[in-house]
Coordinates of C-alpha atoms in Angstrom, one line a residue:
X521 CA 19.9 -10.3 31.2
X522 CA 19.3 -8.3 28.1
X523 CA 17.7 -9.6 25.1
X524 CA 20.1 -10.6 22.0
X525 CA 19.8 -7.9 19.4
X526 CA 17.6 -8.5 16.5
X527 CA 17.3 -5.7 13.9
X528 CA 14.4 -5.5 11.0
X529 CA 15.6 -2.7 8.3
X530 CA 12.9 -1.8 5.9
X531 CA 13.8 0.0 2.7
X532 CA 10.6 1.7 1.1
X533 CA 9.2 5.2 -0.2
X534 CA 7.8 5.9 3.4
X535 CA 5.9 8.6 4.9
X536 CA 4.9 11.3 3.9
X537 CA 4.4 9.3 0.8
X538 CA 0.8 8.8 0.0
X539 CA 0.8 5.1 -0.7
X540 CA -0.7 1.9 1.0
X541 CA 2.8 0.4 1.0
X542 CA 4.2 3.2 2.8
X543 CA 1.5 2.6 5.6
X544 CA 2.4 -1.4 5.3
X545 CA 5.9 -0.5 6.1
X546 CA 4.8 1.5 9.2
X547 CA 2.6 -1.5 10.1
X548 CA 5.3 -4.2 9.8
X549 CA 7.7 -1.9 11.9
X550 CA 5.3 -1.5 14.7
X551 CA 4.4 -5.3 14.8
X552 CA 8.2 -6.1 14.8
X553 CA 8.6 -4.5 18.1
X554 CA 6.0 -7.0 19.6
X555 CA 8.2 -10.0 17.9
X556 CA 11.4 -9.4 19.6
X557 CA 13.2 -7.4 17.3
X558 CA 15.2 -4.7 19.4
X559 CA 16.0 -2.3 16.6
X560 CA 13.5 -1.5 13.7
X561 CA 15.0 1.0 11.0
X562 CA 12.9 2.4 7.8
X563 CA 15.4 3.5 5.5
X564 CA 13.8 5.9 3.1
X565 CA 14.2 9.0 1.0
X566 CA 14.9 12.7 2.0
X567 CA 11.7 14.9 2.1
X568 CA 13.1 17.2 -0.6
X569 CA 13.7 14.3 -2.7
X570 CA 10.4 13.1 -2.5
X571 CA 9.0 16.5 -3.0
X572 CA 10.9 16.9 -6.4
X573 CA 9.7 13.6 -7.5
X574 CA 6.3 14.9 -7.7
X575 CA 4.9 12.0 -5.7
X576 CA 1.6 12.9 -3.7
X577 CA 2.6 13.7 -0.1
X578 CA 0.6 13.9 3.1
X579 CA 1.2 17.3 5.1
X580 CA 4.4 17.0 6.9
X581 CA 2.6 18.1 10.2
X582 CA -0.2 15.2 9.6
X583 CA 2.5 12.4 9.8
X584 CA 1.7 10.3 12.9
X585 CA 4.7 9.6 15.3
X586 CA 6.3 6.0 15.4
X587 CA 6.6 3.8 18.5
X588 CA 9.8 4.1 20.4
X589 CA 12.3 1.7 19.0
X590 CA 11.5 2.5 15.3
X591 CA 14.0 4.8 13.7
X592 CA 13.4 6.3 10.3
X593 CA 16.5 7.4 8.3
X594 CA 16.8 9.5 5.1
X595 CA 20.3 9.0 4.2
X596 CA 21.9 12.1 2.1
X597 CA 23.0 11.8 -1.2
X598 CA 26.4 11.1 -2.2
X599 CA 28.3 13.1 -4.6
X600 CA 27.8 16.5 -6.1
X601 CA 26.1 18.0 -9.4
X602 CA 28.9 16.2 -11.5
X603 CA 26.8 12.8 -10.7
X604 CA 23.6 13.3 -12.7
X605 CA 21.7 10.6 -11.0
X606 CA 22.0 7.8 -8.7
X607 CA 23.4 9.9 -5.8
X608 CA 20.4 9.1 -3.7
X609 CA 20.5 5.6 -4.3
X610 CA 24.3 5.6 -3.2
X611 CA 23.4 7.3 0.0
X612 CA 20.7 4.4 0.7
X613 CA 23.4 1.6 -0.1
X614 CA 26.1 3.3 2.2
X615 CA 23.9 3.5 5.1
X616 CA 22.8 0.0 4.4
X617 CA 26.4 -1.2 4.3
X618 CA 26.9 0.4 8.1
X619 CA 23.9 -1.4 9.2
X620 CA 24.8 -4.6 7.7
X621 CA 28.4 -4.8 8.8
X622 CA 28.0 -4.9 12.9
X623 CA 27.1 -8.5 13.3
X624 CA 23.8 -8.1 14.6
X625 CA 21.0 -10.5 12.9
X626 CA 19.1 -8.4 10.7
X627 CA 16.3 -9.1 8.3
X628 CA 16.4 -6.5 5.6
X629 CA 12.9 -6.1 3.8
X630 CA 12.2 -4.1 0.6
X631 CA 8.9 -3.0 -0.4
X632 CA 9.3 -2.2 -4.3
X633 CA 11.9 -3.9 -6.2
X634 CA 13.2 -0.7 -8.0
X635 CA 15.5 0.6 -6.4
X636 CA 15.2 -0.7 -2.9
X637 CA 15.7 -4.6 -3.7
X638 CA 18.6 -3.4 -5.7
X639 CA 20.2 -1.0 -3.0
X640 CA 19.8 -3.9 -0.6
X641 CA 21.5 -6.5 -2.6
X642 CA 24.4 -4.0 -3.5
X643 CA 24.6 -3.3 -0.1
X644 CA 25.0 -6.8 1.1
X645 CA 27.5 -7.5 -1.4
X646 CA 29.6 -4.8 -0.1
X647 CA 29.2 -5.7 3.4
X648 CA 30.5 -9.1 2.8
X649 CA 33.6 -7.7 0.8
X650 CA 34.5 -5.8 3.9
X651 CA 35.5 -8.8 6.0
X652 CA 33.3 -7.3 8.9
X653 CA 30.5 -9.6 10.7
X654 CA 27.5 -10.1 8.4
X655 CA 24.2 -11.8 9.5
X656 CA 21.6 -10.5 7.2
X657 CA 18.3 -12.4 5.8
X658 CA 16.9 -10.5 2.9
X659 CA 13.4 -10.4 1.8
X660 CA 11.8 -8.6 -1.3
X661 CA 8.3 -8.0 -1.7
X662 CA 7.1 -7.0 -5.2
X663 CA 4.3 -4.7 -5.7
X664 CA 2.4 -4.2 -9.1
X665 CA 4.1 -1.2 -10.2
X666 CA 7.3 -3.0 -10.2
X667 CA 6.0 -5.1 -13.1
X668 CA 3.4 -2.8 -14.8
X669 CA 6.0 0.1 -14.7
X670 CA 9.4 -1.5 -15.1
X671 CA 9.5 -5.1 -16.1
X672 CA 6.5 -5.1 -18.4
X673 CA 7.6 -2.0 -20.1
X674 CA 11.1 -3.1 -20.7
X675 CA 9.8 -6.4 -22.1
X676 CA 7.3 -4.4 -24.3
X677 CA 10.4 -2.2 -25.4
X678 CA 12.6 -5.1 -25.7
X679 CA 15.0 -3.7 -23.4
X680 CA 16.3 -7.1 -22.4
X681 CA 19.0 -5.9 -20.1
X682 CA 16.8 -3.9 -17.8
X683 CA 14.1 -6.4 -17.3
X684 CA 16.7 -9.1 -16.7
X685 CA 18.3 -6.9 -14.1
X686 CA 15.3 -6.4 -12.0
X687 CA 14.2 -10.0 -12.1
X688 CA 17.5 -11.3 -11.1
X689 CA 18.1 -8.8 -8.5
X690 CA 14.4 -10.1 -7.1
X691 CA 15.3 -13.7 -7.3
X692 CA 18.8 -13.2 -5.8
X693 CA 16.9 -12.1 -2.4
X694 CA 16.8 -15.0 0.2
X695 CA 13.1 -14.8 0.3
X696 CA 10.7 -13.3 -2.7
X697 CA 7.2 -12.2 -1.9
X698 CA 4.3 -10.6 -3.8
X699 CA 1.5 -8.5 -2.4
X700 CA -1.1 -10.6 -4.1
X701 CA -1.6 -13.7 -6.4
X702 CA -2.3 -11.4 -9.2
X703 CA 1.0 -9.9 -8.7
X704 CA 2.6 -12.8 -8.6
X705 CA 0.7 -13.9 -12.0
X706 CA 1.9 -10.8 -13.8
X707 CA 5.5 -11.3 -12.5
X708 CA 5.4 -14.7 -14.0
X709 CA 3.8 -13.4 -16.9
X710 CA 6.4 -10.8 -17.9
X711 CA 9.1 -13.4 -17.0
X712 CA 7.5 -16.0 -19.4
X713 CA 7.6 -13.3 -22.1
X714 CA 11.3 -12.6 -21.4
X715 CA 12.1 -16.3 -21.4
X716 CA 10.5 -16.6 -24.9
X717 CA 12.1 -13.7 -26.4
X718 CA 15.8 -14.4 -25.0
X719 CA 15.9 -17.7 -23.8
X720 CA 16.5 -17.0 -20.3
X721 CA 15.0 -19.0 -17.4
X722 CA 13.2 -16.5 -15.0
X723 CA 9.5 -17.9 -15.0
X724 CA 10.1 -21.2 -13.6
X725 CA 12.1 -19.7 -10.8
X726 CA 9.5 -17.2 -10.2
X727 CA 6.8 -20.0 -10.0
X728 CA 8.8 -21.8 -7.5
X729 CA 10.2 -19.2 -5.4
X730 CA 7.7 -16.4 -4.8
X731 CA 5.3 -16.6 -2.0
X732 CA 2.3 -14.5 -1.4
X733 CA 2.2 -11.7 1.6
X734 CA -0.8 -9.6 1.7
X735 CA -0.2 -6.0 2.9
X736 CA -0.1 -5.4 6.6
X737 CA -2.8 -3.4 8.0
X738 CA -3.2 -1.9 11.7
X739 CA -6.7 -3.4 12.4
X740 CA -6.9 -2.0 15.7
X741 CA -7.2 1.7 14.2
X742 CA -10.2 0.6 12.3
X743 CA -12.3 -1.7 14.7
X744 CA -14.2 -0.7 17.8
X745 CA -14.4 3.0 17.1
X746 CA -16.0 5.1 19.6
X747 CA -19.4 6.0 17.8
X748 CA -19.4 9.5 19.7
X749 CA -16.1 10.3 18.3
X750 CA -17.1 9.1 14.8
X751 CA -19.9 11.7 14.8
X752 CA -17.6 14.4 16.4
X753 CA -15.1 13.9 13.5
X754 CA -17.7 14.0 10.7
X755 CA -19.4 17.0 12.3
X756 CA -16.1 19.0 12.2
X757 CA -16.2 18.3 8.5
X758 CA -20.0 19.3 8.0
X759 CA -20.9 15.8 7.5
X760 CA -23.3 13.0 9.3
X761 CA -23.1 9.5 9.6
X762 CA -24.6 7.6 6.6
X763 CA -25.1 11.0 4.8
X764 CA -22.2 10.4 2.2
X765 CA -20.7 8.2 -0.3
X766 CA -17.1 8.2 0.3
X767 CA -13.9 7.6 -2.2
X768 CA -10.8 7.8 -0.5
X769 CA -7.7 6.8 -2.3
X770 CA -5.2 8.5 -4.6
X771 CA -6.7 10.8 -7.2
X772 CA -5.2 9.2 -10.5
X773 CA -7.1 8.0 -13.8
X774 CA -7.0 4.6 -13.1
X775 CA -9.1 5.2 -9.8
X776 CA -12.1 5.7 -11.8
X777 CA -13.3 8.8 -10.1
X778 CA -14.6 10.4 -13.2
X779 CA -16.9 7.2 -13.7
X780 CA -18.0 7.8 -10.0
X781 CA -19.1 11.3 -10.4
X782 CA -21.1 10.5 -13.5
X783 CA -22.5 7.5 -12.0
X784 CA -23.6 9.7 -9.1
X785 CA -24.8 12.5 -10.8
X786 CA -27.5 10.2 -12.5
X787 CA -28.7 8.3 -9.4
X788 CA -31.4 8.1 -7.0
X789 CA -28.8 8.2 -4.3
X790 CA -27.8 11.8 -5.2
X791 CA -31.0 12.8 -3.4
X792 CA -30.2 11.1 -0.1
X793 CA -26.5 11.6 0.5
X794 CA -23.4 13.8 -0.6
X795 CA -20.5 12.5 -2.4
X796 CA -17.1 13.1 -0.8
X797 CA -14.0 12.6 -2.7
X798 CA -10.9 12.3 -0.5
X799 CA -7.3 12.0 -1.7
X800 CA -4.4 13.7 -3.6
X801 CA -3.0 13.0 -6.7
X802 CA -2.2 14.0 -10.4
X803 CA -5.8 14.6 -11.6
X804 CA -7.2 16.8 -9.0
X805 CA -7.5 19.7 -11.0
X806 CA -9.4 17.8 -13.8
X807 CA -11.8 16.2 -11.3
X808 CA -12.4 19.4 -9.7
X809 CA -13.5 20.8 -13.2
X810 CA -15.7 17.8 -13.9
X811 CA -17.2 17.9 -10.6
X812 CA -18.1 21.7 -11.2
X813 CA -19.6 20.9 -14.5
X814 CA -21.8 18.3 -13.1
X815 CA -25.5 19.2 -12.5
X816 CA -24.8 18.2 -8.9
X817 CA -21.9 20.1 -8.3
X818 CA -23.1 21.3 -5.0
X819 CA -23.6 17.9 -3.7
X820 CA -19.9 16.9 -4.3
X821 CA -17.2 17.8 -1.8
X822 CA -13.4 17.3 -2.2
X823 CA -11.0 16.8 0.8
X824 CA -7.3 16.9 0.3
X825 CA -6.1 17.0 3.9
X826 CA -7.2 13.8 5.4
X827 CA -4.7 12.2 7.6
X828 CA -4.0 8.6 8.8
X829 CA -5.7 9.4 12.0
X830 CA -8.9 10.6 10.4
X831 CA -9.3 8.3 7.8
X832 CA -10.8 5.4 9.7
X833 CA -13.5 8.0 11.0
X834 CA -14.5 9.0 7.7
X835 CA -14.8 5.3 6.3
X836 CA -16.9 4.2 9.3
X837 CA -19.3 7.0 8.9
X838 CA -19.9 6.6 5.3
X839 CA -23.1 4.9 3.8
X840 CA -20.9 3.3 1.1
X841 CA -17.5 3.3 0.0
X842 CA -16.7 3.4 -3.9
X843 CA -13.5 2.3 -5.6
X844 CA -14.2 2.1 -9.2
X845 CA -10.7 1.0 -10.1
X846 CA -10.2 0.1 -13.9
X847 CA -7.0 -1.3 -15.6
X848 CA -4.7 1.0 -17.5
X849 CA -1.4 0.5 -18.8
X850 CA 0.4 2.7 -16.3
X851 CA -1.2 1.3 -13.4
X852 CA -3.6 -1.6 -12.2
X853 CA -4.5 -2.1 -8.6
X854 CA -2.7 -5.0 -7.2
X855 CA -4.6 -5.4 -4.0
X856 CA -6.7 -2.4 -2.8
X857 CA -5.5 -1.7 0.8
X858 CA -8.0 0.9 1.3
X859 CA -11.0 -1.5 0.4
X860 CA -9.7 -3.8 3.4
X861 CA -9.5 -0.8 5.8
X862 CA -13.1 0.2 4.9
X863 CA -14.1 -3.1 5.6
X864 CA -12.7 -3.3 8.9
X865 CA -13.9 0.1 10.0
X866 CA -17.5 -0.9 9.1
X867 CA -20.2 1.6 7.9
X868 CA -22.0 1.0 4.5
X869 CA -21.0 -1.4 1.6
X870 CA -18.0 -1.4 -0.6
X871 CA -18.5 -0.8 -4.2
X872 CA -15.8 -1.7 -6.7
X873 CA -14.4 -3.9 -9.5
X874 CA -12.4 -6.9 -9.8
X875 CA -9.3 -5.1 -11.1
X876 CA -6.1 -6.8 -10.6
X877 CA -6.0 -7.9 -7.1
X878 CA -9.0 -6.4 -5.7
X879 CA -10.9 -9.5 -5.5
X880 CA -8.2 -10.8 -3.1
X881 CA -9.1 -7.8 -0.8
X882 CA -12.5 -7.8 -0.7
X883 CA -13.4 -11.8 -1.2
X884 CA -17.4 -11.9 -1.5
X885 CA -18.0 -8.9 0.8
X886 CA -18.5 -6.3 -1.8
X887 CA -20.9 -5.0 -4.7
X888 CA -18.9 -5.6 -8.1
X889 CA -19.3 -3.8 -11.2
X890 CA -17.3 -4.1 -14.7
X891 CA -14.4 -1.5 -14.7
X892 CA -15.8 1.5 -16.5
X893 CA -19.5 0.6 -16.5
X894 CA -21.2 3.6 -15.2
X895 CA -24.7 2.2 -15.3
X896 CA -23.6 -0.8 -13.4
X897 CA -22.0 1.5 -10.9
X898 CA -25.0 3.7 -10.5
X899 CA -27.3 0.6 -9.9
X900 CA -25.0 -0.3 -7.0
X901 CA -25.0 3.1 -5.6
X902 CA -28.7 3.2 -5.4
X903 CA -29.1 -0.5 -4.2
X904 CA -26.6 0.4 -1.3
X905 CA -28.2 3.7 -0.4
X906 CA -31.8 3.4 -1.3
X907 CA -32.6 -0.3 -1.4
X908 CA -30.5 -2.4 1.5
X909 CA -32.5 -2.7 5.1
X910 CA -30.7 -2.0 8.4
X911 CA -30.4 -5.5 9.0
X912 CA -28.8 -6.3 5.5
X913 CA -26.2 -3.7 6.1
X914 CA -25.2 -4.8 9.4
X915 CA -25.0 -8.5 8.3
X916 CA -22.7 -7.1 5.6
X917 CA -20.8 -5.4 7.9
X918 CA -20.0 -8.2 10.0
X919 CA -19.1 -10.5 7.2
X920 CA -17.0 -7.8 5.6
X921 CA -15.1 -6.9 8.9
X922 CA -14.6 -10.9 9.7
X923 CA -12.9 -11.4 6.2
X924 CA -10.6 -8.3 6.6
X925 CA -9.4 -9.3 9.8
X926 CA -6.8 -11.7 8.1
X927 CA -4.8 -8.7 7.0
X928 CA -4.0 -7.5 10.7
X929 CA -0.4 -6.7 10.6
X930 CA 0.7 -8.8 13.5
X931 CA -0.9 -12.1 11.6
X932 CA 1.2 -11.0 8.1
X933 CA 4.3 -10.3 9.9
X934 CA 4.3 -13.7 11.9
X935 CA 3.8 -15.3 8.3
X936 CA 6.8 -13.6 6.7
X937 CA 8.7 -14.6 9.9
X938 CA 7.5 -18.1 9.6
X939 CA 8.9 -18.3 6.0
X940 CA 12.5 -17.0 7.1
X941 CA 12.9 -19.8 9.9
X942 CA 14.7 -17.6 12.1
X943 CA 15.3 -18.6 15.8
X944 CA 12.5 -17.9 18.2
X945 CA 12.4 -14.5 19.7
X946 CA 10.7 -13.4 22.9
X947 CA 7.3 -11.6 22.3
X948 CA 7.3 -8.5 23.9
X949 CA 4.5 -6.8 26.0
X950 CA 5.0 -3.1 25.3
X951 CA 2.4 -2.6 27.9
X952 CA 4.3 -4.1 30.7

């Protein structure tokens, strides 16, 4: 007897976008196969549109395959040059309408409210108007840039309609989630300001309805790595275990790489280890120039082609991992997925700030400095590299990994499904 059909649709900026939430979408999709979903769809943007948007992208040949049962769809735009914008969103909506009108029990999850939640809501409205069978539960997960880049700007510019549109779309979902308590707090803060200015009632609804769902991580990709393979992969990069401080994230102003280069150049640690800066982003050229002008330029290595498969090994081999994130108007770290991944992989300690939601990602398992404080950062680099004993490093590694295991993708998906109160589905053993 065949299992009843159950579908998960995730609407997101997916691979090849370099973003923790594109990785989260992959992880939730993979976890769904083990929780009885017979059809998993990631509905995203055409490659050429992502390239034209200027987003940092992985090399196309580095994208890892998805498991059988997961389909990635990239709907083509609708209309021609006479439609100046919205053509790609129309393509998304049209495909979602088709998925929503076959009667299959479907959970539709959006990561990023703009425009993904809006697309799901529009598609569901149309689907219900068709008279065809519709069985869809909607889940909207807000990330920090939804607020910092859209709602907060709209409120600051007194663009009431734009802010109200986003918040109303969010709250019209069956279930509303935020990727951290910090993210929920800034949503409520923006909604409160909108209410104060215009007499709306968004803040109370956000306080009551928005739950917390931390990003989902494939913990199996980071724990129990083969030490021999770690050494082999490091050697291919000309690196040695515990021979470098690692930064691995997007190269943007808010990540604080400029502070890291300055702190490293004046540290004692520079005489013991290299600095490896891995990632892509809008300030690549500026950071290369800054490093080239440093008195320790020959000790700084840039890697712009690290893929998801190699990332855990670089993290595991690092003597320390630094993410000196700082809050800027255009971006605030809302969780810090890379920090949790590093804690799972092992190796030396994490050095970071408490910007945004980072504290929720690291707990009490990191060396913390004030954002932008180069002297504090330098002191932590020296402590991690020059002062910690092997016993202290081992104890810190175990504590950090134990904390980060709570972000396992299966745990996170189960918590989301528990909120939905859906009928129980069979748990699938894909190894059988």
